[in-house]
Short mmCIF file of C-alpha atoms in Angstrom, two decimals:
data_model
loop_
_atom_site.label_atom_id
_atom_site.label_comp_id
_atom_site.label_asym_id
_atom_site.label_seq_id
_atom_site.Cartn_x
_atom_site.Cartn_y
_atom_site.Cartn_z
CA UNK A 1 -0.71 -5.02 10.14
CA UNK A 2 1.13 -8.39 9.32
CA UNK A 3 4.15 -8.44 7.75
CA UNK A 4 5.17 -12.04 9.31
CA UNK A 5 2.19 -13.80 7.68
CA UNK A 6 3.52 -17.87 7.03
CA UNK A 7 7.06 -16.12 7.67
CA UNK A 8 7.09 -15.49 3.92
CA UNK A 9 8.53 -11.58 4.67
CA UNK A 10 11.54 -12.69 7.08
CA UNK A 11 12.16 -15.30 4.60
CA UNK A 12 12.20 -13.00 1.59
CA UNK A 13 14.30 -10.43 3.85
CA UNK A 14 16.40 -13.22 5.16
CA UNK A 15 17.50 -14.19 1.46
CA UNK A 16 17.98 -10.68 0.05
CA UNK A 17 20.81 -10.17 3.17
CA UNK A 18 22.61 -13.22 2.62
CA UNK A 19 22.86 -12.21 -1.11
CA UNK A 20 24.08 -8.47 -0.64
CA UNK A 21 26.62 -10.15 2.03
CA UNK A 22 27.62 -12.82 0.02
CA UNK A 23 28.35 -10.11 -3.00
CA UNK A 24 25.61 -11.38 -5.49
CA UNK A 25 23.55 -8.67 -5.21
CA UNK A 26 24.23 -5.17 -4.66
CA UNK A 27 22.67 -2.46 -1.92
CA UNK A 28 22.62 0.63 -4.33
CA UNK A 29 19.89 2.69 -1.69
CA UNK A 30 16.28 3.64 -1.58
CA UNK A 31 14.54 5.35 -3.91
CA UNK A 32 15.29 7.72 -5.63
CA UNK A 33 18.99 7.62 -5.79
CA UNK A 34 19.44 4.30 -5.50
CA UNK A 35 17.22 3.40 -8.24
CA UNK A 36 19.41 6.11 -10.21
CA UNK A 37 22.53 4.13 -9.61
CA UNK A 38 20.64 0.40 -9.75
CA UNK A 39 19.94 1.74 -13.59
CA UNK A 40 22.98 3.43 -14.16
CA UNK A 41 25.13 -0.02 -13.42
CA UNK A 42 22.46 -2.38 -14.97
CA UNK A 43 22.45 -0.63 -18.91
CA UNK A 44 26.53 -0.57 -18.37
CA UNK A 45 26.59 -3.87 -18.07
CA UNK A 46 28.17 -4.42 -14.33
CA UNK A 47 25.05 -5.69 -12.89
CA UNK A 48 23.01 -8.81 -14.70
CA UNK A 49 19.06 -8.47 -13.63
CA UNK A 50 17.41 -5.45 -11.98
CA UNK A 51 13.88 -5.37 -10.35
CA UNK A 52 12.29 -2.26 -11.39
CA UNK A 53 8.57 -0.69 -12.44
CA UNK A 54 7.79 -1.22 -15.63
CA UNK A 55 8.17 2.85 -16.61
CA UNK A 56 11.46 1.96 -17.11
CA UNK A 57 11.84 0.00 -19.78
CA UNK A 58 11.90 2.06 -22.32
CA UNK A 59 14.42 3.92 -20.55
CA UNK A 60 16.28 0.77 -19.90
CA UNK A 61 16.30 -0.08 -23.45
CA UNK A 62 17.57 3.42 -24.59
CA UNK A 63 20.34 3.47 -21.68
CA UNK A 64 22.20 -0.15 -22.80
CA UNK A 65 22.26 0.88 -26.24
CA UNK A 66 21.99 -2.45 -27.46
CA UNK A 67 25.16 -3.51 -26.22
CA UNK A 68 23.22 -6.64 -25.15
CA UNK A 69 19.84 -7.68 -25.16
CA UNK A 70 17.59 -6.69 -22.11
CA UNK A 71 15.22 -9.28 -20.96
CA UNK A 72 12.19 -9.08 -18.79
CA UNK A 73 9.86 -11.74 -16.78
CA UNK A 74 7.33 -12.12 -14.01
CA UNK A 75 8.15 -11.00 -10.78
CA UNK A 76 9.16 -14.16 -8.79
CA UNK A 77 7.21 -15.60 -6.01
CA UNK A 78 8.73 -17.36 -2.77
CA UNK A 79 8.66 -21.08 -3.68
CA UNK A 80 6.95 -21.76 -0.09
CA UNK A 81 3.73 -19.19 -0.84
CA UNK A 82 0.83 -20.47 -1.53
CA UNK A 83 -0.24 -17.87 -3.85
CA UNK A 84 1.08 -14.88 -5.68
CA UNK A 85 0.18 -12.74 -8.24
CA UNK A 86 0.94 -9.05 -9.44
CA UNK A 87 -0.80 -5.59 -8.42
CA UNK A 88 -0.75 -2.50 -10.38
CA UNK A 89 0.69 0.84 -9.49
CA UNK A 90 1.91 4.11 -10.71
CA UNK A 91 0.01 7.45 -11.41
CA UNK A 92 -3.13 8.77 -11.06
CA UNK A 93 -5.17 11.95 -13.13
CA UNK A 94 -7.08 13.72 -10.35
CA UNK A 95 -10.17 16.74 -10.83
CA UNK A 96 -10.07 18.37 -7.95
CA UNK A 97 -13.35 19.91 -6.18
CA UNK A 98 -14.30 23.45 -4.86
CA UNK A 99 -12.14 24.61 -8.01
CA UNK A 100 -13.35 27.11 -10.24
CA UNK A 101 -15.31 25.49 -13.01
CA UNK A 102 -13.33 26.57 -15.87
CA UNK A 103 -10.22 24.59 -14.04
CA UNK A 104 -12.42 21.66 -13.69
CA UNK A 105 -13.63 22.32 -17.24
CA UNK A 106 -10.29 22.07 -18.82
CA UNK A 107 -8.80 19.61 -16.69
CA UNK A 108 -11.56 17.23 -18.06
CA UNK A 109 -10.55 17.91 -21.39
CA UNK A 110 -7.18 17.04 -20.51
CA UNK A 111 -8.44 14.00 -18.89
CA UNK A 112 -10.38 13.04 -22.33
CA UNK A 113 -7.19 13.84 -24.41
CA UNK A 114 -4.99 11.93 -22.35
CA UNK A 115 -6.30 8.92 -22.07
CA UNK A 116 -7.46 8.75 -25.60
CA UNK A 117 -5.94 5.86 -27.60
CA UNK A 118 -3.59 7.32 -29.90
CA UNK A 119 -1.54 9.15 -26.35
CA UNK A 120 -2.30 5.92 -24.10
CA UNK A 121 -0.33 4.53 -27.15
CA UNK A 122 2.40 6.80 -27.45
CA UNK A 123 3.12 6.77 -23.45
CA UNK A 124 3.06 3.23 -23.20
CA UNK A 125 5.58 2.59 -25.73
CA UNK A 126 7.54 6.03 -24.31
CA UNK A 127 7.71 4.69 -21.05
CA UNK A 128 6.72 1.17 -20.00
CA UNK A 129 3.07 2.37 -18.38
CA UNK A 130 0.49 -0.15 -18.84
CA UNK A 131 -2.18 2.06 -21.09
CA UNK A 132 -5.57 1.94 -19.12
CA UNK A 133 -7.70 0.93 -22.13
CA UNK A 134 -7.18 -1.67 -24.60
CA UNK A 135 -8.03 -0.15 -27.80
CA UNK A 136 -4.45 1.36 -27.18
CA UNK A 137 -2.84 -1.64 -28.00
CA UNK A 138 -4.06 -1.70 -31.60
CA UNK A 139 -2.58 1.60 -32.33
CA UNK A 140 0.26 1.47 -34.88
CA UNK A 141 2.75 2.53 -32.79
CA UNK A 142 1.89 0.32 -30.04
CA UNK A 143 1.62 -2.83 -32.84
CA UNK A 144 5.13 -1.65 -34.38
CA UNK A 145 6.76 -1.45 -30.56
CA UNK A 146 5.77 -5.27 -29.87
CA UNK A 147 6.91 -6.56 -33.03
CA UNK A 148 9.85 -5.09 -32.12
CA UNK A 149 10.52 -5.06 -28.25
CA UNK A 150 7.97 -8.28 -26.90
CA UNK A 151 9.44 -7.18 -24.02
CA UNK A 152 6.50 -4.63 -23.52
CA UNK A 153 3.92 -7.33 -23.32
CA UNK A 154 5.46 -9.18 -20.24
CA UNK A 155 4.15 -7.27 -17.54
CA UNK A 156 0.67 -6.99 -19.45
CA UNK A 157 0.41 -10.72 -19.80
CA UNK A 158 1.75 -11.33 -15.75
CA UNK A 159 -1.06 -8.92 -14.66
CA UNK A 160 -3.91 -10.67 -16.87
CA UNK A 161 -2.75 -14.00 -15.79
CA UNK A 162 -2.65 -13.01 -11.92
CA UNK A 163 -5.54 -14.50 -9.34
CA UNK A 164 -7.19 -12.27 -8.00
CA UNK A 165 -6.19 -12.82 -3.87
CA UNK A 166 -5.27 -10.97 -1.15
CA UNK A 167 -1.85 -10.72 -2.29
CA UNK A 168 -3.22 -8.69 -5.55
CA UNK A 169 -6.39 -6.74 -4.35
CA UNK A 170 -4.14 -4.07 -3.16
CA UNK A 171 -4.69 -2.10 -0.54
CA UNK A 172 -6.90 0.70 1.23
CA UNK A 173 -4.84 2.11 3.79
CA UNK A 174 -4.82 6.23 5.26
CA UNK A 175 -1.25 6.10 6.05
CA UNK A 176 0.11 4.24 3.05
CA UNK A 177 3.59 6.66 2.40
CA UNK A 178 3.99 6.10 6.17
CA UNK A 179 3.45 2.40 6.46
CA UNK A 180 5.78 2.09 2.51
CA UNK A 181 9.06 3.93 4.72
CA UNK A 182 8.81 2.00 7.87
CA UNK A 183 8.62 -1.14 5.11
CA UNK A 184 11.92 0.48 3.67
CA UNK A 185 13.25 1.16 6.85
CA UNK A 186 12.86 -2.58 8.21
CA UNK A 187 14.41 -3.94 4.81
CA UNK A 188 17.54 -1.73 4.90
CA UNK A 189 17.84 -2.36 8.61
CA UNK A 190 17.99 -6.17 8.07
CA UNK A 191 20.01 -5.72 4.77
CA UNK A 192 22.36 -3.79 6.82
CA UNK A 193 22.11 -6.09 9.43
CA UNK A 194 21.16 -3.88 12.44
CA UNK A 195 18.39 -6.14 12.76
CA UNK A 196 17.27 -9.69 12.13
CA UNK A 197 14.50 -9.70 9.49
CA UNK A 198 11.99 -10.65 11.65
CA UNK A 199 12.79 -8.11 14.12
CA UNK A 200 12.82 -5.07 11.73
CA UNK A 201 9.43 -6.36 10.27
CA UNK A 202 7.93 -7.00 13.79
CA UNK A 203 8.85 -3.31 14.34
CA UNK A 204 7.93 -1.84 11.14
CA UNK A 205 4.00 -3.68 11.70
CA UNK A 206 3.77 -2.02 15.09
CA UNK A 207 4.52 1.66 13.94
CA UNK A 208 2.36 0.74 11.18
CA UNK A 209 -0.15 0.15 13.83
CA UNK A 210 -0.03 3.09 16.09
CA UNK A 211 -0.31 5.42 12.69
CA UNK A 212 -3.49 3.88 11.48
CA UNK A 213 -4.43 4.00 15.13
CA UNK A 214 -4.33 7.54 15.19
CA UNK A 215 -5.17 8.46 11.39
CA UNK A 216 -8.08 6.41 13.00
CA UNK A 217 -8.57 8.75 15.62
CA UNK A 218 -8.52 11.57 13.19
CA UNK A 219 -11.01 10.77 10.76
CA UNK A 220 -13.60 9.85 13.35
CA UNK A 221 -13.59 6.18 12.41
CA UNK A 222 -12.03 4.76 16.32
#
């Protein structure tokens, strides 16, 4: 694992410290309290911009009450990358094997109903999810809600227009809740300044390490 890659992470961590030191941004807490509070202070109006999923911004929206208007744009990249781009995330809709068939049966119908146009529809514009077909997007709901609020069209558009690179491919990783808290640990521990950013990132990459080392081990493949 390398989080150090052209220095790009300490720099990133390196600038988000100075800024919660210096008072321009604030250290609200991990997830999923602090993205609670992050919300809470952003649609009352003490806090200018927010980095959040897109599932939020209908609930963004709702919160500020239009007591100003809520903007949204790409996610920035470090002026001293070479590349950048965005990745998708979020949910998944699983059939699970060695279940009885009738639960398989009906959780396939769920999985048809769901992800029909006319629901794809109604929880994009519910929520902020990015629908997984197109034909969504020409339902009348979703046609009515971008008239309305273009802001549910930025995060399409960044994804369509993203490279595809390392940096949005993703990734295939065994331990990935593991390897996303040490990644939360290092940033709150250089935030917090108990460690430099490089530091806390060197650290996080080599528990990182040992854990894929052994999930490894377990699943035959070392």
């Amino acid at each position: 694992v390398v989080y150090n890659r052209e220095e790009e992470g300490p720099r990133i961590l390196e600038w988000w410290a100075r800024m919660v030191k210096a008072g321009i941004a604030s250290n609200p807490g991990r997830f999923p309290a602090g993205n609670a509070a992050a919300q809470r202070a952003f649609s009352a109006g003490q806090t200018a911009m927010i980095f959040e999923s897109t599932a939020t911004l209908r609930s963004l929206l709702t919160q500020s009450g239009g007591r100003f208007e809520v903007g949204t744009g790409y996610f920035p990249k470090p002026p001293h990358a070479a590349q950048g781009g965005s990745i998708v995330g979020g949910a998944s809709v699983w059939i699970l094997r060695n279940r009885p068939a009738a639960e398989q049966q009906a959780a396939w119908e769920f999985v048809k109903f769901i992800t029909a146009p006319p629901q794809q529809a109604a929880w994009y514009v519910g929520t902020g999810y990015f629908p997984i077909r197109k034909d969504a997007y020409r339902e009348r709901v979703a046609q009515a809600t971008l008239a309305r609020n273009p802001q549910f069209l930025t995060a399409i558009s960044e994804l369509r227009s993203s490279p595809v690179n390392r940096a949005t491919e993703g990734g295939l990783l065994g331990v990935f809740p593991e390897a996303r808290q040490k990644v939360e640990e290092a940033i709150e521990a250089a935030i917090l300044g108990r460690k430099s950013p490089k530091q806390a990132l060197d650290d996080a990459a080599k528990d990182v390490d040992q854990a894929i080392a052994v999930y490894n081990r377990t699943m035959g493949v070392a």
